[in-house]
Amino acid sequence: MNKKGTEKVKSTVIICLISTCSIYSQSWYETAEQRIDTIRKGDFTLLITDTLGNPFTDSVYISLKKHEFPWGNVIDFFDSSSLSKWKQAVLLKYYNYGVVEEFKWPYMEGAQGSVDYSNVDFVYNWAEKVGWELRAHTLIWGGDATWQMPSWTLNMEGQELYDACETRIRREVSRYKGTIKEYDVINEPYHEDWLADNAGSSINWDAFIWADQEDPDARLFVNDFNVIIWGAGYEVKSIIQSMLNNGAPIDGIGVQGHMEDGSKMDEVKEKLDYIAELGLPIKVTEFDMKIDEKGVSVQSMANSYAKMMRICFSHPAVEGFIWWGYCDPCYRNGSGIFSEDRSPKIAADTVYHLIHEKWSTKIKTLPEADGRVQFHGFYGDYEIYTISGDNNMVVQASCLKADDGQEIAASLVDAVPEAPELLKTDHNPDGTVLYLYFDKEMKDPISCISDFVVYTTKSINIDSALLDAEDNKIVELYLASCINYGKYYSISYIPGSWGSTDGGLLEVIGAETIDNKIPGCIGTQTTVEGDAIEISLSEPVSDPSASLADWKLKVGTSYADLSGIGYKPGYDSVLVITPVNPLTADNSVRVYYNRGTLTGAGGYLLDNISQRVDNIIPSAIINDIDKSARGYPNPFKDELIVECSGCEYYDEILITDILGREVEHLAVSKKDDVVIDVGVLEKGIYILHLKKDGIIISNIKVLKE
């Protein structure tokens, strides 16, 4: 029996019992929360003592800080840039576990004998700092593409190829012994068999033996796809069984979660049951969906993510869930919980809510007289807050699955001041200063300015950071460029040594949304007559009468003289600018505004405007309205009578909108006045073109109420 044989026998019995008792049905999914409560929680006793070792009996607040269950994602940053810091903050806020994809052999040893560890080391050092465990992906990926195996190995075969693989595995596992705790030893051994065909099938089990010899404590996984979707479960199970039969010390199975559009999720439970019959723990890896390709809506995406998380978290054989990207563009386009502009999707709220709110333990209670608190909670790391007196302190305690039923000591000797909390954000009227409101008085932030990141589609440099002159609970970040209307902005902070004046250290601020209050322009157009430009704003603004000097109107290649500006009658957020000379249908028009005069209802400055104006002035032929023809009543509602005293005969009426687009085409035989049903037309101005033998003989302008 191999080194982990005893554990495998035990897990085989448990998982097989579960598999024989559970067949997927809707009722199985409906009872997921009950199973989660059973398999993801334990009963614990905390023994809380004060700084003198006496029982602590004042009020306490016990809160889960970090799940023992790995909720992970790919770590894809390798420097200290602003984007990398944004990514770090997002990962720390939403997840608790990371995968190093840069561990792939071609990334590390592009040229034989020249191994580059810099990216992996950067990620490892970061993970060690924040207390994350890492999974390395992957030691070997046995396909014949250059992203799977190094190009210099693709001309090898037999013993030479076999030896190169052994060197790779022993070298990397020994280097990271005791630091990286888990490996995908072989990726996709069923689907990618080039390596086994050329180096011998024994590579599939010898790879695990080599890794185990170099680090007996590392957890070794085999990873493959189409196990819980489509139909490769039987073949993958068979090859894993063959590897086990040949002595491979496999500790777990990674089942790739590359899903379609969510329609096949009802199959997942049954297929998890099937692969669990091998008696090995399962991690759902590389989870994503074909969001853009399949046209999945943001709401359906959130629903599917929640369903998949609930299925896996409630399945007793699953011991981890790992996404394959968190911000678009991802491996599967659209599958990130953040869009390319760094704004969160509905799925971001869903993921956060399930992991950190619904599946969390938060208890306010009084310890017994002996300082003991008994509770039923999720496995993981906890924070215990003392909420008596003026000095709120917090102490850490781990309540892991291995500790189920045990008593865990928590001494206030180890307590530290409670971390300050960011309550809200705001910005000044012109969007150049960001205000952070905390629940505690803060230290001077100048030393940690590089730990803050303000991000939209790109980062915004922070020139300086100050405490508010009147309130030390407010931090002011002075931005190098202003906040603009209509863009998404977020603030992030990477934990360091800065915090409140009482010694509490600020924890991660993970892409906190900044409430962008800058008003702006929604759209612009000419009037039909060409005598003015209408500018629709996002909200009402202050009296525009003094702002004419801030506006410019470019007509063609020159600027037009302006005679006035005001509100459109009956509209409180539409401005009207009047040029001295009327515009024509063939004019190219653009409007400009320099911020500084007009403010919105909240006192925030109207943003700069530089927009092409939609020219809706009718063409010359439409302006040529024949006075001898008329339509009445005008304005009309449902019926319109067409009269043309100067027309002997016409056989068609073409109705177009004001832009000349056809909306109706009627055949008529003119003898007397023509009555036409126009009830289907929407409100607006229309032109009736009276035609004879295909030639327009008269035009009528009418208005639908």
XYZ file of C-alpha atoms in Angstrom, residues 280-674:
395
model
C -10.184 9.856 -4.547
C -11.074 13.429 -3.576
C -12.150 15.673 -6.441
C -11.384 19.287 -7.232
C -13.493 21.015 -9.864
C -10.831 22.897 -11.826
C -10.784 25.425 -14.659
C -14.443 26.386 -14.297
C -15.839 28.753 -16.913
C -18.632 28.957 -19.475
C -19.024 29.957 -23.136
C -20.720 33.196 -22.157
C -20.093 35.288 -25.274
C -20.077 32.378 -27.722
C -23.466 31.097 -26.538
C -24.983 34.521 -25.916
C -25.564 33.876 -22.213
C -27.097 36.901 -20.462
C -25.432 38.361 -17.379
C -28.343 37.198 -15.226
C -28.270 33.642 -16.631
C -24.508 33.614 -16.120
C -24.962 34.514 -12.446
C -27.673 31.874 -12.029
C -25.498 29.183 -13.622
C -22.463 30.103 -11.532
C -24.568 29.860 -8.388
C -25.994 26.494 -9.426
C -22.577 25.041 -10.235
C -21.120 26.292 -6.954
C -24.028 24.831 -4.987
C -23.835 21.456 -6.757
C -20.122 21.132 -6.076
C -20.075 22.555 -2.545
C -22.845 20.161 -1.553
C -21.166 17.090 -3.076
C -19.187 15.139 -0.469
C -16.459 14.034 -2.888
C -15.577 17.591 -3.952
C -12.885 19.339 -1.935
C -12.256 22.464 -3.983
C -13.632 24.702 -6.733
C -11.351 26.676 -9.050
C -12.338 29.210 -11.703
C -10.287 29.779 -14.857
C -10.207 33.570 -14.927
C -11.973 36.415 -13.162
C -11.741 39.445 -15.464
C -12.460 39.548 -19.185
C -10.888 38.734 -21.531
C -10.616 35.178 -20.196
C -9.869 31.786 -21.714
C -13.602 31.616 -22.447
C -14.662 35.092 -23.541
C -17.146 36.687 -21.200
C -16.704 34.195 -18.371
C -14.979 36.628 -15.994
C -17.038 38.048 -13.147
C -15.537 41.433 -14.082
C -15.910 43.075 -17.487
C -13.003 44.446 -19.494
C -13.632 47.918 -18.054
C -13.084 46.348 -14.595
C -16.742 46.708 -13.620
C -18.329 43.804 -11.711
C -21.059 41.723 -13.333
C -24.050 40.291 -11.502
C -22.026 37.082 -11.142
C -19.452 38.946 -9.036
C -22.104 39.770 -6.468
C -23.383 36.192 -6.668
C -19.973 34.627 -6.073
C -19.187 36.992 -3.209
C -22.587 36.552 -1.587
C -22.438 32.757 -1.588
C -18.859 32.406 -0.332
C -18.696 35.274 2.131
C -22.278 35.813 3.261
C -24.625 32.879 2.739
C -21.991 30.195 3.367
C -20.445 31.972 6.317
C -20.679 31.782 10.084
C -21.225 34.943 12.104
C -22.249 34.695 15.763
C -22.732 37.257 18.522
C -22.832 35.640 21.926
C -21.765 35.650 25.575
C -19.270 32.963 26.637
C -20.148 30.714 29.547
C -18.695 31.505 32.948
C -15.670 29.345 32.119
C -14.989 31.291 28.900
C -16.273 28.584 26.585
C -18.374 29.153 23.445
C -19.884 26.232 21.561
C -20.997 26.711 17.982
C -21.733 24.915 14.709
C -19.875 26.601 11.867
C -18.122 26.276 8.550
C -14.623 24.845 8.579
C -12.030 27.582 8.280
C -10.154 30.411 9.948
C -12.090 32.655 12.327
C -11.757 36.039 13.906
C -13.079 36.573 17.441
C -13.969 40.168 18.221
C -14.295 41.397 21.769
C -16.967 44.063 21.767
C -16.857 45.241 25.388
C -15.422 48.588 26.400
C -13.754 51.128 24.143
C -10.873 48.970 22.907
C -12.245 46.496 20.386
C -9.694 43.735 19.807
C -9.615 40.659 17.589
C -7.903 37.285 17.912
C -7.532 34.551 15.290
C -8.549 30.892 15.665
C -8.608 28.014 13.178
C -11.573 25.642 13.286
C -10.705 23.072 10.650
C -12.289 19.790 9.657
C -9.573 17.906 11.486
C -10.564 19.828 14.645
C -14.251 18.882 14.476
C -15.555 18.249 18.001
C -12.447 19.575 19.679
C -11.810 22.483 22.018
C -9.750 25.317 20.553
C -7.948 27.867 22.697
C -8.118 31.579 21.889
C -6.159 33.918 24.141
C -6.508 37.683 24.094
C -2.759 37.796 24.684
C -2.567 37.366 20.893
C -5.291 39.915 20.147
C -4.680 42.926 17.930
C -6.795 46.051 17.401
C -9.776 45.595 15.127
C -9.114 46.586 11.509
C -10.596 49.877 10.303
C -13.475 49.611 7.863
C -14.046 51.626 4.707
C -17.581 52.975 5.032
C -18.037 54.805 1.729
C -16.302 56.751 -1.027
C -17.015 60.142 -2.590
C -15.240 62.670 -4.784
C -15.018 66.435 -5.074
C -17.066 68.456 -7.650
C -14.506 68.216 -10.470
C -13.573 64.565 -9.821
C -9.909 65.167 -8.994
C -9.996 64.237 -5.300
C -11.311 60.932 -3.975
C -12.557 60.815 -0.373
C -12.362 57.587 1.664
C -14.501 57.517 4.813
C -13.369 55.135 7.579
C -14.893 54.181 10.916
C -11.681 55.039 12.767
C -9.117 57.807 12.848
C -6.398 56.896 10.368
C -2.643 57.365 10.247
C -1.003 59.665 7.704
C -1.479 57.774 4.393
C 1.444 59.249 2.488
C 3.673 56.234 3.188
C 1.192 53.794 1.620
C 0.196 55.762 -1.468
C 1.570 53.024 -3.742
C -0.741 50.459 -2.107
C -3.832 52.271 -3.432
C -5.037 51.786 -6.989
C -7.756 53.782 -8.714
C -8.758 51.937 -11.861
C -11.078 52.333 -14.812
C -10.092 50.933 -18.228
C -6.617 51.948 -17.077
C -5.079 53.043 -13.807
C -5.211 56.654 -12.645
C -2.075 57.875 -10.925
C -2.422 59.195 -7.390
C -0.330 62.332 -6.906
C -0.689 62.569 -3.137
C -2.626 61.258 -0.147
C -3.632 63.323 2.881
C -5.790 63.161 5.955
C -8.726 65.565 5.890
C -7.805 68.751 7.753
C -10.872 68.550 10.009
C -11.591 64.809 10.279
C -8.874 62.133 10.511
C -11.413 59.480 9.582
C -11.376 60.843 6.016
C -8.484 60.187 3.618
C -8.098 62.341 0.516
C -6.491 60.873 -2.601
C -5.493 63.498 -5.166
C -5.780 62.091 -8.684
C -3.534 62.936 -11.614
C -6.562 62.996 -13.956
C -10.205 63.656 -13.263
C -13.127 61.272 -13.093
C -15.179 61.408 -16.294
C -18.888 60.969 -16.867
C -20.203 57.494 -17.654
C -17.069 55.504 -16.783
C -16.765 52.851 -14.096
C -14.145 53.524 -11.420
C -12.944 51.417 -8.524
C -10.565 51.816 -5.598
C -8.342 49.004 -4.349
C -5.909 48.682 -1.479
C -3.317 45.970 -0.904
C -2.769 45.296 2.830
C 0.482 46.533 4.281
C 1.546 48.285 7.471
C -0.906 51.201 7.328
C -4.104 51.546 9.275
C -5.822 53.326 12.137
C -4.144 55.313 14.895
C -5.046 52.632 17.460
C -2.879 50.091 15.611
C -5.536 48.345 13.530
C -4.232 47.393 10.080
C -6.405 48.108 7.059
C -7.394 44.913 5.263
C -7.871 44.485 1.532
C -10.157 46.852 -0.326
C -11.061 44.735 -3.292
C -12.123 46.840 -6.274
C -14.634 48.888 -4.296
C -16.969 50.744 -6.651
C -16.595 54.531 -6.658
C -19.940 56.273 -6.977
C -19.288 58.372 -10.078
C -21.382 61.530 -9.684
C -20.017 63.530 -12.628
C -22.912 64.520 -14.946
C -22.449 64.377 -18.694
C -23.912 64.423 -22.171
C -26.254 61.639 -23.301
C -26.696 62.764 -26.892
C -26.948 65.705 -29.285
C -28.973 66.533 -32.385
C -30.001 69.432 -34.545
C -33.561 70.652 -34.635
C -35.537 69.721 -37.743
C -35.418 73.327 -38.868
C -31.630 73.577 -38.345
C -31.903 76.670 -36.175
C -30.489 75.103 -32.976
C -28.569 72.228 -31.382
C -30.275 70.194 -28.646
C -27.978 68.697 -25.978
C -29.477 66.022 -23.718
C -27.749 65.753 -20.317
C -27.756 63.005 -17.695
C -29.358 65.365 -15.159
C -30.501 68.993 -14.837
C -27.709 71.536 -14.562
C -27.365 75.059 -13.216
C -28.463 78.158 -15.170
C -26.651 77.891 -18.526
C -27.041 81.567 -19.508
C -23.505 82.479 -18.395
C -21.858 79.428 -20.007
C -21.991 80.379 -23.708
C -18.250 81.143 -23.784
C -17.534 77.521 -22.726
C -19.246 76.112 -25.837
C -18.022 75.705 -29.407
C -19.873 74.483 -32.475
C -17.808 73.159 -35.354
C -19.634 73.135 -38.686
C -17.584 71.390 -41.329
C -14.034 72.634 -40.829
C -14.809 75.968 -39.150
C -16.428 77.158 -35.941
C -19.841 78.775 -36.017
C -20.796 81.968 -34.182
C -23.291 81.335 -31.372
C -26.092 83.709 -30.409
C -27.506 82.089 -27.266
C -28.053 79.108 -24.962
C -30.977 78.065 -22.790
C -33.277 75.234 -21.795
C -35.585 73.511 -24.237
C -39.144 74.478 -23.220
C -40.665 71.758 -21.030
C -37.353 69.926 -20.507
C -35.117 70.419 -17.452
C -32.092 68.488 -18.751
C -31.995 69.487 -22.442
C -29.969 72.541 -23.426
C -30.492 74.401 -26.688
C -27.619 76.268 -28.366
C -28.506 78.701 -31.135
C -26.036 79.413 -33.957
C -26.138 82.793 -35.689
C -26.597 81.122 -39.078
C -28.994 78.153 -39.457
C -27.564 74.757 -40.331
C -28.361 72.726 -43.435
C -28.947 69.029 -44.051
C -25.481 68.474 -45.484
C -23.596 70.077 -42.579
C -21.214 67.961 -40.477
C -21.579 69.280 -36.947
C -19.681 68.720 -33.696
C -20.269 70.332 -30.280
C -17.662 71.022 -27.569
C -17.933 72.095 -23.927
C -15.117 72.824 -21.441
C -16.061 71.903 -17.885
C -16.031 74.599 -15.265
C -19.272 76.592 -15.357
C -22.236 74.208 -15.231
C -22.955 71.902 -12.297
C -25.455 69.122 -11.803
C -28.070 68.913 -9.089
C -25.512 67.610 -6.578
C -22.989 70.354 -7.282
C -20.687 68.163 -9.414
C -19.234 69.789 -12.547
C -20.690 68.862 -15.914
C -18.053 66.846 -17.747
C -16.284 67.959 -20.909
C -18.307 67.345 -24.066
C -16.923 66.479 -27.481
C -19.613 64.853 -29.584
C -20.688 64.519 -33.173
C -24.142 66.046 -33.558
C -26.855 63.934 -35.150
C -28.037 66.063 -38.074
C -31.767 65.430 -38.550
C -32.486 68.323 -40.903
C -34.553 66.955 -43.847
C -33.016 66.870 -47.296
C -33.900 69.513 -49.896
C -36.558 67.423 -51.662
C -38.409 66.903 -48.382
C -38.264 70.612 -47.694
C -39.957 71.182 -51.051
C -43.476 71.011 -49.691
C -46.264 71.582 -52.211
C -48.738 74.080 -50.805
C -51.479 72.858 -53.185
C -51.527 69.511 -51.344
C -52.419 69.008 -47.716
C -53.193 66.355 -45.131
C -55.799 66.955 -42.465
C -56.425 66.956 -39.626
C -52.858 68.057 -38.936
C -51.747 67.051 -36.314
C -53.561 63.737 -36.817
C -54.214 60.642 -34.702
C -55.456 57.518 -36.467
C -56.824 58.657 -39.826
C -55.493 61.182 -42.295
C -57.277 62.709 -45.271
C -55.046 63.584 -48.218
C -56.184 66.406 -50.481
C -54.315 67.677 -53.538
C -56.205 70.380 -55.394
C -53.475 70.759 -57.982
C -53.111 67.027 -58.714
C -55.082 65.478 -61.553
C -54.044 61.949 -60.649
C -51.555 60.036 -58.425
C -51.285 56.283 -57.806
C -48.915 55.974 -54.811
C -48.345 57.528 -51.401
C -44.900 56.928 -49.914
C -44.699 57.856 -46.224
C -41.237 58.547 -44.789
C -40.022 59.805 -41.437
C -38.168 63.075 -41.067
C -34.861 61.381 -41.953
C -36.276 60.056 -45.221
C -36.673 56.423 -44.059
C -39.675 54.614 -45.522
C -42.350 53.645 -42.979
C -45.362 52.954 -45.237
C -46.094 52.498 -48.953
C -49.685 52.707 -50.205
C -51.231 52.131 -53.631
C -54.150 54.503 -54.368
C -56.511 55.425 -57.186
C -57.077 59.169 -56.964
C -60.514 60.451 -57.785
C -61.509 62.269 -54.648
C -59.817 62.903 -51.293
C -57.957 59.832 -50.027
